[in-house]
PDB file of C-alpha atoms and ligand atoms in Angstrom:
ATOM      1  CA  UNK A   1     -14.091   0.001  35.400  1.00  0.00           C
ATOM      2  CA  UNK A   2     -13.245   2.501  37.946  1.00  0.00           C
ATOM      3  CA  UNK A   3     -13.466   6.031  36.174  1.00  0.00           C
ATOM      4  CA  UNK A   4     -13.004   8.394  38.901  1.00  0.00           C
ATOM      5  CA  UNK A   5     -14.078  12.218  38.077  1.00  0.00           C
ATOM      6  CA  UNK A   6     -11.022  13.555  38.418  1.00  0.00           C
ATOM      7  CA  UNK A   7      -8.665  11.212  36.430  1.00  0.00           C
ATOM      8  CA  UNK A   8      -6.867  12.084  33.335  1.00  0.00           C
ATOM      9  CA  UNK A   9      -7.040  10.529  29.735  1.00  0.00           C
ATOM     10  CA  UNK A  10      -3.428   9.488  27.929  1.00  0.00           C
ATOM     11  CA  UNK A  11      -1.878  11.648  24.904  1.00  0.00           C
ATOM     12  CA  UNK A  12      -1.215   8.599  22.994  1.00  0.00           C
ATOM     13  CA  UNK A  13       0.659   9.104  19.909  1.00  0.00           C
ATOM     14  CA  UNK A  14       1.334   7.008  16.870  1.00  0.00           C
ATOM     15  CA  UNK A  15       4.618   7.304  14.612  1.00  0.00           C
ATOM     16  CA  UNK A  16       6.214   6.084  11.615  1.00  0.00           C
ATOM     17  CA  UNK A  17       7.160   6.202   7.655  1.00  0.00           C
ATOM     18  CA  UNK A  18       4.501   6.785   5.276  1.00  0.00           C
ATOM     19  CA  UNK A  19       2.872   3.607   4.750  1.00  0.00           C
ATOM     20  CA  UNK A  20       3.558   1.860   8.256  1.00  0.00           C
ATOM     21  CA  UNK A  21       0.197   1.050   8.891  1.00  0.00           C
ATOM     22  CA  UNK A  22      -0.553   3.830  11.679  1.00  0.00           C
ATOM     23  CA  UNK A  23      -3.890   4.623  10.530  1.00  0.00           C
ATOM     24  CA  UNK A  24      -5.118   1.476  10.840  1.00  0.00           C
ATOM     25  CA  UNK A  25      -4.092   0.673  13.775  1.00  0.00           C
ATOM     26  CA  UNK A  26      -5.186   4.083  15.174  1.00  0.00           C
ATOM     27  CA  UNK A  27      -8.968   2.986  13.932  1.00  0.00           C
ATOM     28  CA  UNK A  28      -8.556  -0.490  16.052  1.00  0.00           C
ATOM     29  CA  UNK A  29      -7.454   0.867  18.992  1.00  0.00           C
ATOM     30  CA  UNK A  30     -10.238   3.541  19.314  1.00  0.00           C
ATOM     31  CA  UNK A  31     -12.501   0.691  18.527  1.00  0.00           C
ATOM     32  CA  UNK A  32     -11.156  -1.711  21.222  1.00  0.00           C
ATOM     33  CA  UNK A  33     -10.509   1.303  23.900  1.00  0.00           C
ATOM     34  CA  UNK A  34     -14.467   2.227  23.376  1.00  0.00           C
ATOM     35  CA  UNK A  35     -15.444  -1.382  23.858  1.00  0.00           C
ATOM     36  CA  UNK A  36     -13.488  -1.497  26.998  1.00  0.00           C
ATOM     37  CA  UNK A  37     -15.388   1.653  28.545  1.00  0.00           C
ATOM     38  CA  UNK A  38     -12.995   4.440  27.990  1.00  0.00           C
ATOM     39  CA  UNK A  39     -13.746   7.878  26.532  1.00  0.00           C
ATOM     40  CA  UNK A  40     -11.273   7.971  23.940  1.00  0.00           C
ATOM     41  CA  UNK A  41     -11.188  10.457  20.042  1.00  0.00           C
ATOM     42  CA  UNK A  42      -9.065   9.584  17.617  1.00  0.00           C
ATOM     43  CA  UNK A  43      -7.273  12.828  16.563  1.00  0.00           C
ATOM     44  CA  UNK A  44      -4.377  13.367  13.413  1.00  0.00           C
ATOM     45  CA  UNK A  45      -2.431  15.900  12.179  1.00  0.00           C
ATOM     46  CA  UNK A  46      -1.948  17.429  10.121  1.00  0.00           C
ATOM     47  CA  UNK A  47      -5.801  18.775  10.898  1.00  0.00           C
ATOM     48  CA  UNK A  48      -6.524  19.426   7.214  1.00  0.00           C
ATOM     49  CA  UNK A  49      -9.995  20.867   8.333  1.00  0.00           C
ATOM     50  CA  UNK A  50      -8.760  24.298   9.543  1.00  0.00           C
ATOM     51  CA  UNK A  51      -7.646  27.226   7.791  1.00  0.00           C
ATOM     52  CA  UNK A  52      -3.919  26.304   8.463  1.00  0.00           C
ATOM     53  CA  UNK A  53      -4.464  22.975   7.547  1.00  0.00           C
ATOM     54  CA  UNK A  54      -5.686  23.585   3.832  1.00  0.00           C
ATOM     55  CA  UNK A  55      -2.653  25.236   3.358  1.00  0.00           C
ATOM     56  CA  UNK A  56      -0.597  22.432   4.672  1.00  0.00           C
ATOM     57  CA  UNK A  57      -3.187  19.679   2.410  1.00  0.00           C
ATOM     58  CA  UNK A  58      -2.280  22.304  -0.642  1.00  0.00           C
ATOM     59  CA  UNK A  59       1.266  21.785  -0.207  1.00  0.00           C
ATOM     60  CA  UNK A  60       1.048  18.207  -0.072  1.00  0.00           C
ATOM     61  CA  UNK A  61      -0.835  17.989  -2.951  1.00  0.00           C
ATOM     62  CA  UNK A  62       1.880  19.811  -4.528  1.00  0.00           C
ATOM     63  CA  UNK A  63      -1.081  22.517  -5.541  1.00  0.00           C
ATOM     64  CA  UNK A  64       1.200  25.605  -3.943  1.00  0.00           C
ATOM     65  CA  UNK A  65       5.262  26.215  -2.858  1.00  0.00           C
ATOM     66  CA  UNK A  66       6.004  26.832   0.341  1.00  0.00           C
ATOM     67  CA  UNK A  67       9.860  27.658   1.482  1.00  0.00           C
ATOM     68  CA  UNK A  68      10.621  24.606   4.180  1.00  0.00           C
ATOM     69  CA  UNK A  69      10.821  26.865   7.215  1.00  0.00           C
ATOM     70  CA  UNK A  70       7.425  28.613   6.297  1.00  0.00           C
ATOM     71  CA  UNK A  71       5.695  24.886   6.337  1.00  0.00           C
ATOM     72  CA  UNK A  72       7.334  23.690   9.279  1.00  0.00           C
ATOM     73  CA  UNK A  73       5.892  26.433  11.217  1.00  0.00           C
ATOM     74  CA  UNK A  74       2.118  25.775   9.722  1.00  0.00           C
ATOM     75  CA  UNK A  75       2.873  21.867  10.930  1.00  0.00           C
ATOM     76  CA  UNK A  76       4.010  23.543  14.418  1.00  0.00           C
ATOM     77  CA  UNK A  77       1.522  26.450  13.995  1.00  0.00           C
ATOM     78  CA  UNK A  78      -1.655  23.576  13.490  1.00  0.00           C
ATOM     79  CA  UNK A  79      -0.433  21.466  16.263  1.00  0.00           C
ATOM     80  CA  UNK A  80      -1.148  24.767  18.507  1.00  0.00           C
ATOM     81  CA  UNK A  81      -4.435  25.698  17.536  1.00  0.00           C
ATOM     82  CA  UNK A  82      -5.281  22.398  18.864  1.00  0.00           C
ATOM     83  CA  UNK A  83      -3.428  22.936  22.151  1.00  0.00           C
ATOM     84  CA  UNK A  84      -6.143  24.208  24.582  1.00  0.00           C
ATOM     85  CA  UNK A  85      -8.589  21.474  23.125  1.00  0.00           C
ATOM     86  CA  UNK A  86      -6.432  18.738  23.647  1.00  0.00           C
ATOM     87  CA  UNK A  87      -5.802  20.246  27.120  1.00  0.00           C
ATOM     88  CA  UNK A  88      -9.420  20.078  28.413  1.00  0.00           C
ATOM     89  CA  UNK A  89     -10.417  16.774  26.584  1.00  0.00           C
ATOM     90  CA  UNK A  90      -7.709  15.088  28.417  1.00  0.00           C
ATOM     91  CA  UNK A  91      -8.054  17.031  31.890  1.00  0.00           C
ATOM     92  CA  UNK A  92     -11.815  15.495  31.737  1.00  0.00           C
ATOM     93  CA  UNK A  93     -10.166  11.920  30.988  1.00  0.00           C
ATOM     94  CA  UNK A  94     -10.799  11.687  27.273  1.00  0.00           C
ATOM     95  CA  UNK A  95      -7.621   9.885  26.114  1.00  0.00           C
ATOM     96  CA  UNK A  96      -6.338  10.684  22.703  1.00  0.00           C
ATOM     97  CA  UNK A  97      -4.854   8.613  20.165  1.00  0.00           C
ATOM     98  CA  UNK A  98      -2.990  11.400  17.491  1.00  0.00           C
ATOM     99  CA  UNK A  99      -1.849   9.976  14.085  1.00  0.00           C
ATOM    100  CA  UNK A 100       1.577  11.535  14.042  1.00  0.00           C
ATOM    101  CA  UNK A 101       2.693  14.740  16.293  1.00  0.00           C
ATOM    102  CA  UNK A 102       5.904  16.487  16.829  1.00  0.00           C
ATOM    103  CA  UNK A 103       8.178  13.861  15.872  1.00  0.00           C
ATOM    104  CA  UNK A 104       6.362  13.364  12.447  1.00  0.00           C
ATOM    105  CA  UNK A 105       7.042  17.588  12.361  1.00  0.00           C
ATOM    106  CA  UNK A 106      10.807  17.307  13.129  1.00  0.00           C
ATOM    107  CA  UNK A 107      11.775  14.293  11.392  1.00  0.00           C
ATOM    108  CA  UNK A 108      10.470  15.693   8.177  1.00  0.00           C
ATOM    109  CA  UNK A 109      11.481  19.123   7.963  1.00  0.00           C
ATOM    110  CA  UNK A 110      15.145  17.977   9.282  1.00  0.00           C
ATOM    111  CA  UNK A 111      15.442  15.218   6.426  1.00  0.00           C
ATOM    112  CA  UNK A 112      15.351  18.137   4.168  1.00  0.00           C
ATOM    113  CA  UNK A 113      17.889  19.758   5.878  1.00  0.00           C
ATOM    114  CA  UNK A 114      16.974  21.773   8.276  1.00  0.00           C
ATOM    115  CA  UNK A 115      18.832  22.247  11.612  1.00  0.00           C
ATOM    116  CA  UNK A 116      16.914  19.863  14.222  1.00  0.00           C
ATOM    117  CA  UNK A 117      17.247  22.497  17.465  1.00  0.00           C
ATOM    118  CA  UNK A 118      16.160  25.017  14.765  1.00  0.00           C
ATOM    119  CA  UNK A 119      12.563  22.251  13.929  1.00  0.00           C
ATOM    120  CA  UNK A 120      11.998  21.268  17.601  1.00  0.00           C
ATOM    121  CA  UNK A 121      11.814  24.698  18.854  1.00  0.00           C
ATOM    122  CA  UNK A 122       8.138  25.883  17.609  1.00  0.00           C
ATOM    123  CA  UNK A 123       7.312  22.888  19.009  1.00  0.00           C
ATOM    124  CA  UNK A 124       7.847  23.775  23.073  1.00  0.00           C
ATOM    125  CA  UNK A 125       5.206  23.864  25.465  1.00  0.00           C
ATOM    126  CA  UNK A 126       2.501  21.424  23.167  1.00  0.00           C
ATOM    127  CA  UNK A 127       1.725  18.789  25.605  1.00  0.00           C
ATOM    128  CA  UNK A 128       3.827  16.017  25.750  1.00  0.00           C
ATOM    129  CA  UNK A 129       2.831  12.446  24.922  1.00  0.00           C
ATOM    130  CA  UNK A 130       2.731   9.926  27.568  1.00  0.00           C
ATOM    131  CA  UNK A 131       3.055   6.935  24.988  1.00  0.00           C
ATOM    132  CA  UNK A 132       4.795   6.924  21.554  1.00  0.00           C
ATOM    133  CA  UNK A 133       4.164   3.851  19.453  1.00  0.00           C
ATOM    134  CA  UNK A 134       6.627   3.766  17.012  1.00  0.00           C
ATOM    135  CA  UNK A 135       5.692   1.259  13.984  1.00  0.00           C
ATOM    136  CA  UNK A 136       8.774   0.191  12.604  1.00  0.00           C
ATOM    137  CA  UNK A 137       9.116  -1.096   8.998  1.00  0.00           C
ATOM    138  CA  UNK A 138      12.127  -0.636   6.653  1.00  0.00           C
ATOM    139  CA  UNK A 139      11.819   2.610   3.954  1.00  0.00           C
ATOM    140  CA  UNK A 140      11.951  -0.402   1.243  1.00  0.00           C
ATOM    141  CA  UNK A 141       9.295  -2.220   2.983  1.00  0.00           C
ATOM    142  CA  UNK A 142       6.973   0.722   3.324  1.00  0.00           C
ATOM    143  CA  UNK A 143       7.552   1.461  -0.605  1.00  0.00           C
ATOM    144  CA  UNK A 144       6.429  -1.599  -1.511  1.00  0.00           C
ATOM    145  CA  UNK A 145       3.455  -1.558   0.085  1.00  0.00           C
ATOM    146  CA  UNK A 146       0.542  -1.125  -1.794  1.00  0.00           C
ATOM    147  CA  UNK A 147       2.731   2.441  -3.237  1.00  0.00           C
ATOM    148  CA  UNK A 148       3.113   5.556  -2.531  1.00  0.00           C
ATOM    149  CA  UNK A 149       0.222   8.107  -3.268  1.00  0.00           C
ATOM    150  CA  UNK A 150       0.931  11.274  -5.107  1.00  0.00           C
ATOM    151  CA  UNK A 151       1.771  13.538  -2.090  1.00  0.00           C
ATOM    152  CA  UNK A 152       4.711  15.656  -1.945  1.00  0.00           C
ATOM    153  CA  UNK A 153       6.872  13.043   1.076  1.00  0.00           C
ATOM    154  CA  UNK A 154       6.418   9.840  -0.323  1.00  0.00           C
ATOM    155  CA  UNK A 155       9.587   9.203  -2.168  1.00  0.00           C
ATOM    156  CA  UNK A 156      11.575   6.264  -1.172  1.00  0.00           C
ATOM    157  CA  UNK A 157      14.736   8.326  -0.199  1.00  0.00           C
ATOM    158  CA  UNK A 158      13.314  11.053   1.473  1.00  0.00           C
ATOM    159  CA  UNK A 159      11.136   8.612   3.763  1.00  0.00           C
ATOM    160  CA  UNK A 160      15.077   6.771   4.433  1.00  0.00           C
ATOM    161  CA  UNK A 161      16.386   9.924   5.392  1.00  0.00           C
ATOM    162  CA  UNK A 162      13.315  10.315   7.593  1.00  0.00           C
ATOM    163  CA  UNK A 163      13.553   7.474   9.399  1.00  0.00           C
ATOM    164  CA  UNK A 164      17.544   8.503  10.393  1.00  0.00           C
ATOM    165  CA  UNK A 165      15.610  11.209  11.942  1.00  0.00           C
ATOM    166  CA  UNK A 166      12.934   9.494  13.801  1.00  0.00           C
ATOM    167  CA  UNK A 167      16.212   7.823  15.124  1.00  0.00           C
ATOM    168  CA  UNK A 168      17.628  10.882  16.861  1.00  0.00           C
ATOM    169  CA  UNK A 169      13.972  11.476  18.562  1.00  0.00           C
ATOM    170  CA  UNK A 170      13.511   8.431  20.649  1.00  0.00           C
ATOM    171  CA  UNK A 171      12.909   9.145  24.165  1.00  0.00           C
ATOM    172  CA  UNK A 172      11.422   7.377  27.128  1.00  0.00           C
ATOM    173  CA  UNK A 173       8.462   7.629  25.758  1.00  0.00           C
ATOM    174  CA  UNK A 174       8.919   5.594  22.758  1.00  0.00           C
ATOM    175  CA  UNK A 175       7.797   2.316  22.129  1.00  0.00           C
ATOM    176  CA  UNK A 176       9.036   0.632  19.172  1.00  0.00           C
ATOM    177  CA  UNK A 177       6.684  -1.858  17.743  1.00  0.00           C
ATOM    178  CA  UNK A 178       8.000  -4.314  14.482  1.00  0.00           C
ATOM    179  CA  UNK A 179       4.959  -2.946  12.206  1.00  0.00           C
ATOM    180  CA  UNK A 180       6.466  -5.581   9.621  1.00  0.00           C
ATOM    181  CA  UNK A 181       4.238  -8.220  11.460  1.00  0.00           C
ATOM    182  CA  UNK A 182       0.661  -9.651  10.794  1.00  0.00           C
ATOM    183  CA  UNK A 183      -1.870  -6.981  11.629  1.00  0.00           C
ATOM    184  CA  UNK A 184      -3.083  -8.531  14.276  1.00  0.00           C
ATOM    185  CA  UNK A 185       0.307  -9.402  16.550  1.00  0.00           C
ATOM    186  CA  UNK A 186       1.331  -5.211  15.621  1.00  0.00           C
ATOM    187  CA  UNK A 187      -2.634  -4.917  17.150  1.00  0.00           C
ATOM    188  CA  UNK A 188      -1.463  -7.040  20.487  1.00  0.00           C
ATOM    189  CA  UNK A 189       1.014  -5.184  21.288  1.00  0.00           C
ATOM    190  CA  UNK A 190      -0.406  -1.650  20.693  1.00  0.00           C
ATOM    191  CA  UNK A 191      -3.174  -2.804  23.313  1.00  0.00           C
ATOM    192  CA  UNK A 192      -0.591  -4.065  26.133  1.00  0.00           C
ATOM    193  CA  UNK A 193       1.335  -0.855  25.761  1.00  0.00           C
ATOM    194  CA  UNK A 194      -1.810   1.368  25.823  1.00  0.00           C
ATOM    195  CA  UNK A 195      -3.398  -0.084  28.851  1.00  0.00           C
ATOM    196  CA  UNK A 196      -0.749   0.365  31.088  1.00  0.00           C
ATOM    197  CA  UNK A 197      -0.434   3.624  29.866  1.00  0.00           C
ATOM    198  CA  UNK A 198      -3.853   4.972  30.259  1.00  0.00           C
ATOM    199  CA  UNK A 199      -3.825   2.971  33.749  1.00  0.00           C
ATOM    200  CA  UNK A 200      -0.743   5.075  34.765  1.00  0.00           C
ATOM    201  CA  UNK A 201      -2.283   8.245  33.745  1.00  0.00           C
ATOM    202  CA  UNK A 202      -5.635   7.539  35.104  1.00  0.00           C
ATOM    203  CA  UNK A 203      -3.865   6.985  38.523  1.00  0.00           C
ATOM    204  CA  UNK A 204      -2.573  10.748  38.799  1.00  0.00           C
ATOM    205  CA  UNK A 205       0.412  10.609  36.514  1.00  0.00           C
ATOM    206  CA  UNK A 206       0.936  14.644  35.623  1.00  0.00           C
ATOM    207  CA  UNK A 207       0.317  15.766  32.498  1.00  0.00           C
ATOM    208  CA  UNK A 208       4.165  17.511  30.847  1.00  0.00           C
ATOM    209  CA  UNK A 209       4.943  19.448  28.195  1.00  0.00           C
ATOM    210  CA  UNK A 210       7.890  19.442  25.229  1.00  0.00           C
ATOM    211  CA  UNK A 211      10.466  18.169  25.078  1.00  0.00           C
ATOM    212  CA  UNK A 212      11.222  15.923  27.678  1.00  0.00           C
TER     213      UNK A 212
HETATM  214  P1  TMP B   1      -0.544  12.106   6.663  1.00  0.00           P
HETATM  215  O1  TMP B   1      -0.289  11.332   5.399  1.00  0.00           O
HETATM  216  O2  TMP B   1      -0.386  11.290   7.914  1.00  0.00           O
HETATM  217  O3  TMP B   1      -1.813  12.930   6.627  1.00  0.00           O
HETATM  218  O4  TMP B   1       0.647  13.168   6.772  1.00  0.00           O
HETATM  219  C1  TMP B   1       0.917  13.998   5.705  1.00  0.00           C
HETATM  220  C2  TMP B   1       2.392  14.173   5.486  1.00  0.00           C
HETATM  221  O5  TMP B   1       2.870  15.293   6.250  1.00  0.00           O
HETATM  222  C3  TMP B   1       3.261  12.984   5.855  1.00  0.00           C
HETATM  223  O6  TMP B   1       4.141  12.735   4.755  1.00  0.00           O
HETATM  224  C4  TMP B   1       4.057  13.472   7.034  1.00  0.00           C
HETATM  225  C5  TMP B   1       4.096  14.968   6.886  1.00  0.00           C
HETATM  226  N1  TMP B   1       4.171  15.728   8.132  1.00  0.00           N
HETATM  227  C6  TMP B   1       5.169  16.691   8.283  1.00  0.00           C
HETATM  228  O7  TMP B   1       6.017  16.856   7.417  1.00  0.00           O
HETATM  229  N2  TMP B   1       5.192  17.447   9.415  1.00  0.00           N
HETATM  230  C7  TMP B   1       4.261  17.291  10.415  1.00  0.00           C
HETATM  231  O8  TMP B   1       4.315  18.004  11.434  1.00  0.00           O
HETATM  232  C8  TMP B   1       3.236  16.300  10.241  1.00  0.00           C
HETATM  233  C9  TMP B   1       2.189  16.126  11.307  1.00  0.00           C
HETATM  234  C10 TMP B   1       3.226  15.547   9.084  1.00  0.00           C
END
């Protein structure tokens, strides 16, 4: 492995319904980036440990009421605190793998109703990810499996409304993986994708910043 000093880490982040099967995979591909060498955190949001974060965990829970604008800011407004962090971990070549981002933020709050410009702009000037896995599975499919908890989003016709949103986001960036198959072939082709991305990035690719 050739870590030079001054190479970068990847802002890899990982998308999808409730249910897809993105934490998992987020816990195997820290596991088999660490084996390989790399310095590499696993990261989510929402960060439920700050102060903005318990009041996002309290909504979710359905434990307080929040008007839709006022949470999508505390989404946007907890994705900032962890700017400058996630600035200088990956300017010292720590690559990140987040469980959900900004997409996660505007697909949400825009399958309520909100206007998208109106959701995307708190959300200019985070960093932008250099890889977005995207694990595909049907709304139906995701409801069936294993059922929804008791937070707040997990409703089979939201999440279908939801994923007509995640539609609208897809950029370069995006990978879309078929998350309906085994575990382990969804695993194979996380890893492909991530190593050339983290190669790419280690060789000098610039770090950018929303939206692209
Ligand atoms: P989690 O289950 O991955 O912790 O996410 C909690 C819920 O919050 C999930 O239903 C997606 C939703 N969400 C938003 O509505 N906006 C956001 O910005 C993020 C990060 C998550």
């Amino acid at each position: 492995n050739n870590h030079s000093s001054d190479s970068r880490g990847a802002l890899i982040v990982l998308e999808g319904l409730d249910r897809c099967g993105k934490t998992t995979q987020s816990s195997r591909l820290l596991s088999y980036l660490e084996e390989l060498g790399h310095t590499v955190e696993s990261w989510r949001f929402p960060d439920r440990t700050t102060n903005v974060g318990q009041m996002i965990s309290s909504y979710l829970a359905n434990k307080s009421h929040l008007d839709d604008h006022t949470i999508h800011l505390l989404f946007s407004a907890n994705r900032w605190e962890k700017r400058s962090l996630m600035e200088s971990k990956l300017k010292s070549g720590t690559t990140l793998i987040i469980d959900r981002y900004s997409y996660s933020g505007v697909s949400f709050s825009s399958a309520k109703g909100l206007d998208v410009e109106w959701c995307k702009a708190p959300e200019i000037g985070l960093l932008a990810p250099d890889l977005v896995l995207y694990l595909e599975i049907s709304p139906e499919n995701a409801a069936e499996r294993g059922g929804y908890g008791e937070e707040r989003y997990e409703q089979l016709e939201f999440q279908k409304k939801v994923a007509q949103s995640y539609k609208t986001l897809r950029d370069a960036s995006w990978k879309i993986i078929d998350a309906t198959l085994p575990i382990e072939d969804v695993e194979k082709q996380v890893r492909d994708t991530v190593l050339n991305c983290v190669e790419t990035c280690r060789e000098g690719k610039p770090l950018s910043e929303l939206w692209l």
